Amino acid sequence: MATEPEFTARGVRIEKRLRSLTRAGQVRITGGRLELLTSYGSEIDSAPVGTVRAGTSWFAPGDRAHADVNGTRYVLTLDAEEPQQPAERSDSSAARRFVEAVRRAGDRTDRGRRRS
């Protein structure tokens, strides 16, 4: 049985250092895992959400976030026109929604580990 993605963003520019990996990629959080995908759906990188660090910079444009996945820092430019997830507020940027989704999913996986 497939689980519903907790977060999905399409049309994401994904960069590693100064190199653009894709201009229309996808970021997805499903089943406690973050996936960075190319526009063709090929995996760039993925990791359990609990190991991912994500954030935004106060000096970067509002549509930019960064994610440290498996020791690699990616810069994500999320499309401001991306449809919002059902339970999300309309006053936050796509980058902030991404960071919050990573934190929420990470909190859920951490709670699950403590119960075991």
PDB file of N, CA, C and O in Angstrom, residues 16-70:
ATOM      1  N   LYS A  16      24.256  21.862  -6.487  1.00  0.00           N
ATOM      2  CA  LYS A  16      25.277  21.335  -5.583  1.00  0.00           C
ATOM      3  C   LYS A  16      26.517  22.173  -5.827  1.00  0.00           C
ATOM      4  O   LYS A  16      27.023  22.208  -6.949  1.00  0.00           O
ATOM      5  N   ARG A  17      26.932  22.892  -4.807  1.00  0.00           N
ATOM      6  CA  ARG A  17      27.980  23.900  -4.932  1.00  0.00           C
ATOM      7  C   ARG A  17      27.562  24.917  -5.972  1.00  0.00           C
ATOM      8  O   ARG A  17      26.511  25.496  -5.868  1.00  0.00           O
ATOM      9  N   LEU A  18      28.331  25.138  -6.999  1.00  0.00           N
ATOM     10  CA  LEU A  18      27.960  26.110  -8.030  1.00  0.00           C
ATOM     11  C   LEU A  18      27.377  25.437  -9.267  1.00  0.00           C
ATOM     12  O   LEU A  18      27.161  26.094 -10.278  1.00  0.00           O
ATOM     13  N   ARG A  19      27.101  24.153  -9.178  1.00  0.00           N
ATOM     14  CA  ARG A  19      26.632  23.398 -10.334  1.00  0.00           C
ATOM     15  C   ARG A  19      25.136  23.094 -10.227  1.00  0.00           C
ATOM     16  O   ARG A  19      24.672  22.561  -9.225  1.00  0.00           O
ATOM     17  N   SER A  20      24.401  23.414 -11.273  1.00  0.00           N
ATOM     18  CA  SER A  20      22.983  23.097 -11.309  1.00  0.00           C
ATOM     19  C   SER A  20      22.805  21.637 -11.718  1.00  0.00           C
ATOM     20  O   SER A  20      23.326  21.202 -12.740  1.00  0.00           O
ATOM     21  N   LEU A  21      22.076  20.882 -10.906  1.00  0.00           N
ATOM     22  CA  LEU A  21      21.827  19.474 -11.220  1.00  0.00           C
ATOM     23  C   LEU A  21      20.545  19.312 -12.020  1.00  0.00           C
ATOM     24  O   LEU A  21      20.440  18.422 -12.850  1.00  0.00           O
ATOM     25  N   THR A  22      19.559  20.146 -11.743  1.00  0.00           N
ATOM     26  CA  THR A  22      18.310  20.153 -12.498  1.00  0.00           C
ATOM     27  C   THR A  22      17.606  21.483 -12.274  1.00  0.00           C
ATOM     28  O   THR A  22      17.728  22.076 -11.211  1.00  0.00           O
ATOM     29  N   ARG A  23      16.889  21.926 -13.285  1.00  0.00           N
ATOM     30  CA  ARG A  23      16.137  23.179 -13.160  1.00  0.00           C
ATOM     31  C   ARG A  23      14.662  22.925 -12.912  1.00  0.00           C
ATOM     32  O   ARG A  23      13.914  23.852 -12.628  1.00  0.00           O
ATOM     33  N   ALA A  24      14.239  21.697 -13.046  1.00  0.00           N
ATOM     34  CA  ALA A  24      12.815  21.371 -12.864  1.00  0.00           C
ATOM     35  C   ALA A  24      12.669  20.057 -12.101  1.00  0.00           C
ATOM     36  O   ALA A  24      11.919  19.181 -12.488  1.00  0.00           O
ATOM     37  N   GLY A  25      13.407  19.935 -11.011  1.00  0.00           N
ATOM     38  CA  GLY A  25      13.399  18.703 -10.236  1.00  0.00           C
ATOM     39  C   GLY A  25      12.223  18.602  -9.291  1.00  0.00           C
ATOM     40  O   GLY A  25      11.281  19.394  -9.340  1.00  0.00           O
ATOM     41  N   GLN A  26      12.312  17.612  -8.440  1.00  0.00           N
ATOM     42  CA  GLN A  26      11.239  17.363  -7.481  1.00  0.00           C
ATOM     43  C   GLN A  26      11.851  17.042  -6.126  1.00  0.00           C
ATOM     44  O   GLN A  26      12.872  16.361  -6.027  1.00  0.00           O
ATOM     45  N   VAL A  27      11.212  17.567  -5.080  1.00  0.00           N
ATOM     46  CA  VAL A  27      11.575  17.252  -3.695  1.00  0.00           C
ATOM     47  C   VAL A  27      10.369  16.572  -3.088  1.00  0.00           C
ATOM     48  O   VAL A  27       9.251  17.070  -3.189  1.00  0.00           O
ATOM     49  N   ARG A  28      10.605  15.417  -2.456  1.00  0.00           N
ATOM     50  CA  ARG A  28       9.486  14.659  -1.904  1.00  0.00           C
ATOM     51  C   ARG A  28       9.879  14.074  -0.550  1.00  0.00           C
ATOM     52  O   ARG A  28      10.989  13.580  -0.372  1.00  0.00           O
ATOM     53  N   ILE A  29       8.947  14.139   0.391  1.00  0.00           N
ATOM     54  CA  ILE A  29       9.110  13.474   1.688  1.00  0.00           C
ATOM     55  C   ILE A  29       7.994  12.453   1.778  1.00  0.00           C
ATOM     56  O   ILE A  29       6.815  12.803   1.769  1.00  0.00           O
ATOM     57  N   THR A  30       8.377  11.189   1.827  1.00  0.00           N
ATOM     58  CA  THR A  30       7.412  10.092   1.911  1.00  0.00           C
ATOM     59  C   THR A  30       7.956   9.026   2.849  1.00  0.00           C
ATOM     60  O   THR A  30       9.111   8.620   2.720  1.00  0.00           O
ATOM     61  N   GLY A  31       7.124   8.578   3.755  1.00  0.00           N
ATOM     62  CA  GLY A  31       7.519   7.479   4.637  1.00  0.00           C
ATOM     63  C   GLY A  31       8.773   7.750   5.435  1.00  0.00           C
ATOM     64  O   GLY A  31       9.579   6.854   5.635  1.00  0.00           O
ATOM     65  N   GLY A  32       8.964   9.008   5.864  1.00  0.00           N
ATOM     66  CA  GLY A  32      10.128   9.336   6.682  1.00  0.00           C
ATOM     67  C   GLY A  32      11.413   9.460   5.895  1.00  0.00           C
ATOM     68  O   GLY A  32      12.497   9.409   6.457  1.00  0.00           O
ATOM     69  N   ARG A  33      11.328   9.618   4.585  1.00  0.00           N
ATOM     70  CA  ARG A  33      12.502   9.702   3.732  1.00  0.00           C
ATOM     71  C   ARG A  33      12.409  10.926   2.810  1.00  0.00           C
ATOM     72  O   ARG A  33      11.376  11.180   2.223  1.00  0.00           O
ATOM     73  N   LEU A  34      13.495  11.679   2.691  1.00  0.00           N
ATOM     74  CA  LEU A  34      13.575  12.810   1.777  1.00  0.00           C
ATOM     75  C   LEU A  34      14.218  12.330   0.482  1.00  0.00           C
ATOM     76  O   LEU A  34      15.250  11.651   0.512  1.00  0.00           O
ATOM     77  N   GLU A  35      13.595  12.680  -0.638  1.00  0.00           N
ATOM     78  CA  GLU A  35      14.139  12.319  -1.949  1.00  0.00           C
ATOM     79  C   GLU A  35      14.299  13.565  -2.793  1.00  0.00           C
ATOM     80  O   GLU A  35      13.388  14.390  -2.868  1.00  0.00           O
ATOM     81  N   LEU A  36      15.448  13.704  -3.431  1.00  0.00           N
ATOM     82  CA  LEU A  36      15.698  14.754  -4.410  1.00  0.00           C
ATOM     83  C   LEU A  36      15.742  14.059  -5.766  1.00  0.00           C
ATOM     84  O   LEU A  36      16.542  13.141  -5.967  1.00  0.00           O
ATOM     85  N   LEU A  37      14.877  14.476  -6.681  1.00  0.00           N
ATOM     86  CA  LEU A  37      14.738  13.799  -7.972  1.00  0.00           C
ATOM     87  C   LEU A  37      14.952  14.769  -9.130  1.00  0.00           C
ATOM     88  O   LEU A  37      14.645  15.953  -9.024  1.00  0.00           O
ATOM     89  N   THR A  38      15.435  14.241 -10.256  1.00  0.00           N
ATOM     90  CA  THR A  38      15.565  15.051 -11.463  1.00  0.00           C
ATOM     91  C   THR A  38      14.192  15.252 -12.073  1.00  0.00           C
ATOM     92  O   THR A  38      13.202  14.671 -11.630  1.00  0.00           O
ATOM     93  N   SER A  39      14.136  16.030 -13.140  1.00  0.00           N
ATOM     94  CA  SER A  39      12.866  16.257 -13.828  1.00  0.00           C
ATOM     95  C   SER A  39      12.338  14.973 -14.468  1.00  0.00           C
ATOM     96  O   SER A  39      11.151  14.862 -14.744  1.00  0.00           O
ATOM     97  N   TYR A  40      13.213  14.004 -14.685  1.00  0.00           N
ATOM     98  CA  TYR A  40      12.802  12.717 -15.255  1.00  0.00           C
ATOM     99  C   TYR A  40      12.452  11.685 -14.196  1.00  0.00           C
ATOM    100  O   TYR A  40      12.115  10.558 -14.517  1.00  0.00           O
ATOM    101  N   GLY A  41      12.585  12.047 -12.916  1.00  0.00           N
ATOM    102  CA  GLY A  41      12.252  11.140 -11.831  1.00  0.00           C
ATOM    103  C   GLY A  41      13.406  10.297 -11.334  1.00  0.00           C
ATOM    104  O   GLY A  41      13.233   9.468 -10.445  1.00  0.00           O
ATOM    105  N   SER A  42      14.607  10.502 -11.878  1.00  0.00           N
ATOM    106  CA  SER A  42      15.786   9.775 -11.395  1.00  0.00           C
ATOM    107  C   SER A  42      16.239  10.371 -10.068  1.00  0.00           C
ATOM    108  O   SER A  42      16.177  11.587  -9.871  1.00  0.00           O
ATOM    109  N   GLU A  43      16.719   9.528  -9.189  1.00  0.00           N
ATOM    110  CA  GLU A  43      17.129   9.992  -7.865  1.00  0.00           C
ATOM    111  C   GLU A  43      18.487  10.678  -7.915  1.00  0.00           C
ATOM    112  O   GLU A  43      19.449  10.131  -8.438  1.00  0.00           O
ATOM    113  N   ILE A  44      18.543  11.875  -7.360  1.00  0.00           N
ATOM    114  CA  ILE A  44      19.801  12.584  -7.184  1.00  0.00           C
ATOM    115  C   ILE A  44      20.413  12.142  -5.861  1.00  0.00           C
ATOM    116  O   ILE A  44      21.577  11.792  -5.776  1.00  0.00           O
ATOM    117  N   ASP A  45      19.600  12.152  -4.810  1.00  0.00           N
ATOM    118  CA  ASP A  45      20.037  11.756  -3.473  1.00  0.00           C
ATOM    119  C   ASP A  45      18.802  11.520  -2.623  1.00  0.00           C
ATOM    120  O   ASP A  45      17.729  12.054  -2.903  1.00  0.00           O
ATOM    121  N   SER A  46      18.947  10.721  -1.573  1.00  0.00           N
ATOM    122  CA  SER A  46      17.861  10.506  -0.623  1.00  0.00           C
ATOM    123  C   SER A  46      18.455  10.058   0.702  1.00  0.00           C
ATOM    124  O   SER A  46      19.574   9.550   0.755  1.00  0.00           O
ATOM    125  N   ALA A  47      17.681  10.272   1.755  1.00  0.00           N
ATOM    126  CA  ALA A  47      18.130   9.899   3.100  1.00  0.00           C
ATOM    127  C   ALA A  47      16.937   9.909   4.038  1.00  0.00           C
ATOM    128  O   ALA A  47      15.930  10.564   3.767  1.00  0.00           O
ATOM    129  N   PRO A  48      17.056   9.184   5.165  1.00  0.00           N
ATOM    130  CA  PRO A  48      16.014   9.285   6.188  1.00  0.00           C
ATOM    131  C   PRO A  48      15.931  10.738   6.673  1.00  0.00           C
ATOM    132  O   PRO A  48      16.954  11.410   6.829  1.00  0.00           O
ATOM    133  N   VAL A  49      14.728  11.230   6.868  1.00  0.00           N
ATOM    134  CA  VAL A  49      14.525  12.634   7.226  1.00  0.00           C
ATOM    135  C   VAL A  49      15.233  12.993   8.523  1.00  0.00           C
ATOM    136  O   VAL A  49      15.718  14.103   8.673  1.00  0.00           O
ATOM    137  N   GLY A  50      15.333  12.056   9.443  1.00  0.00           N
ATOM    138  CA  GLY A  50      15.996  12.324  10.718  1.00  0.00           C
ATOM    139  C   GLY A  50      17.468  12.674  10.580  1.00  0.00           C
ATOM    140  O   GLY A  50      18.049  13.266  11.478  1.00  0.00           O
ATOM    141  N   THR A  51      18.080  12.340   9.435  1.00  0.00           N
ATOM    142  CA  THR A  51      19.497  12.641   9.228  1.00  0.00           C
ATOM    143  C   THR A  51      19.708  13.881   8.368  1.00  0.00           C
ATOM    144  O   THR A  51      20.840  14.289   8.150  1.00  0.00           O
ATOM    145  N   VAL A  52      18.625  14.478   7.879  1.00  0.00           N
ATOM    146  CA  VAL A  52      18.702  15.632   6.982  1.00  0.00           C
ATOM    147  C   VAL A  52      18.639  16.923   7.781  1.00  0.00           C
ATOM    148  O   VAL A  52      17.825  17.056   8.688  1.00  0.00           O
ATOM    149  N   ARG A  53      19.512  17.866   7.449  1.00  0.00           N
ATOM    150  CA  ARG A  53      19.447  19.207   8.029  1.00  0.00           C
ATOM    151  C   ARG A  53      18.949  20.139   6.948  1.00  0.00           C
ATOM    152  O   ARG A  53      19.470  20.129   5.837  1.00  0.00           O
ATOM    153  N   ALA A  54      17.946  20.937   7.257  1.00  0.00           N
ATOM    154  CA  ALA A  54      17.375  21.862   6.277  1.00  0.00           C
ATOM    155  C   ALA A  54      17.173  23.221   6.912  1.00  0.00           C
ATOM    156  O   ALA A  54      16.938  23.325   8.118  1.00  0.00           O
ATOM    157  N   GLY A  55      17.277  24.255   6.103  1.00  0.00           N
ATOM    158  CA  GLY A  55      17.065  25.594   6.625  1.00  0.00           C
ATOM    159  C   GLY A  55      17.024  26.611   5.505  1.00  0.00           C
ATOM    160  O   GLY A  55      17.155  26.282   4.329  1.00  0.00           O
ATOM    161  N   THR A  56      16.821  27.847   5.907  1.00  0.00           N
ATOM    162  CA  THR A  56      16.852  28.970   4.981  1.00  0.00           C
ATOM    163  C   THR A  56      17.846  29.976   5.536  1.00  0.00           C
ATOM    164  O   THR A  56      18.149  29.972   6.728  1.00  0.00           O
ATOM    165  N   SER A  57      18.351  30.842   4.686  1.00  0.00           N
ATOM    166  CA  SER A  57      19.274  31.887   5.117  1.00  0.00           C
ATOM    167  C   SER A  57      18.545  33.212   5.123  1.00  0.00           C
ATOM    168  O   SER A  57      17.748  33.493   4.230  1.00  0.00           O
ATOM    169  N   TRP A  58      18.814  34.044   6.078  1.00  0.00           N
ATOM    170  CA  TRP A  58      18.125  35.321   6.171  1.00  0.00           C
ATOM    171  C   TRP A  58      18.504  36.241   5.022  1.00  0.00           C
ATOM    172  O   TRP A  58      17.758  37.130   4.655  1.00  0.00           O
ATOM    173  N   PHE A  59      19.685  36.016   4.403  1.00  0.00           N
ATOM    174  CA  PHE A  59      20.134  36.885   3.326  1.00  0.00           C
ATOM    175  C   PHE A  59      19.806  36.343   1.935  1.00  0.00           C
ATOM    176  O   PHE A  59      19.997  37.034   0.948  1.00  0.00           O
ATOM    177  N   ALA A  60      19.285  35.132   1.839  1.00  0.00           N
ATOM    178  CA  ALA A  60      18.949  34.540   0.542  1.00  0.00           C
ATOM    179  C   ALA A  60      17.501  34.884   0.180  1.00  0.00           C
ATOM    180  O   ALA A  60      16.694  35.185   1.056  1.00  0.00           O
ATOM    181  N   PRO A  61      17.176  34.836  -1.110  1.00  0.00           N
ATOM    182  CA  PRO A  61      15.781  35.086  -1.496  1.00  0.00           C
ATOM    183  C   PRO A  61      14.838  34.126  -0.788  1.00  0.00           C
ATOM    184  O   PRO A  61      15.224  33.018  -0.416  1.00  0.00           O
ATOM    185  N   GLY A  62      13.591  34.539  -0.617  1.00  0.00           N
ATOM    186  CA  GLY A  62      12.611  33.759   0.132  1.00  0.00           C
ATOM    187  C   GLY A  62      12.278  32.411  -0.441  1.00  0.00           C
ATOM    188  O   GLY A  62      11.754  31.553   0.257  1.00  0.00           O
ATOM    189  N   ASP A  63      12.589  32.168  -1.720  1.00  0.00           N
ATOM    190  CA  ASP A  63      12.255  30.884  -2.328  1.00  0.00           C
ATOM    191  C   ASP A  63      13.400  29.888  -2.266  1.00  0.00           C
ATOM    192  O   ASP A  63      13.321  28.816  -2.840  1.00  0.00           O
ATOM    193  N   ARG A  64      14.482  30.225  -1.554  1.00  0.00           N
ATOM    194  CA  ARG A  64      15.646  29.343  -1.476  1.00  0.00           C
ATOM    195  C   ARG A  64      15.775  28.687  -0.109  1.00  0.00           C
ATOM    196  O   ARG A  64      15.581  29.321   0.923  1.00  0.00           O
ATOM    197  N   ALA A  65      16.124  27.412  -0.137  1.00  0.00           N
ATOM    198  CA  ALA A  65      16.395  26.659   1.086  1.00  0.00           C
ATOM    199  C   ALA A  65      17.646  25.831   0.834  1.00  0.00           C
ATOM    200  O   ALA A  65      18.083  25.665  -0.310  1.00  0.00           O
ATOM    201  N   HIS A  66      18.219  25.306   1.881  1.00  0.00           N
ATOM    202  CA  HIS A  66      19.337  24.384   1.719  1.00  0.00           C
ATOM    203  C   HIS A  66      19.019  23.106   2.482  1.00  0.00           C
ATOM    204  O   HIS A  66      18.269  23.122   3.464  1.00  0.00           O
ATOM    205  N   ALA A  67      19.568  22.011   1.990  1.00  0.00           N
ATOM    206  CA  ALA A  67      19.380  20.721   2.646  1.00  0.00           C
ATOM    207  C   ALA A  67      20.710  19.980   2.624  1.00  0.00           C
ATOM    208  O   ALA A  67      21.340  19.868   1.569  1.00  0.00           O
ATOM    209  N   ASP A  68      21.142  19.508   3.788  1.00  0.00           N
ATOM    210  CA  ASP A  68      22.334  18.673   3.890  1.00  0.00           C
ATOM    211  C   ASP A  68      21.873  17.223   3.902  1.00  0.00           C
ATOM    212  O   ASP A  68      21.228  16.781   4.860  1.00  0.00           O
ATOM    213  N   VAL A  69      22.179  16.508   2.824  1.00  0.00           N
ATOM    214  CA  VAL A  69      21.737  15.129   2.645  1.00  0.00           C
ATOM    215  C   VAL A  69      22.975  14.260   2.459  1.00  0.00           C
ATOM    216  O   VAL A  69      23.750  14.475   1.523  1.00  0.00           O
ATOM    217  N   ASN A  70      23.186  13.312   3.349  1.00  0.00           N
ATOM    218  CA  ASN A  70      24.338  12.408   3.271  1.00  0.00           C
ATOM    219  C   ASN A  70      25.653  13.162   3.158  1.00  0.00           C
ATOM    220  O   ASN A  70      26.544  12.782   2.402  1.00  0.00           O
TER     221      ASN A  70
END
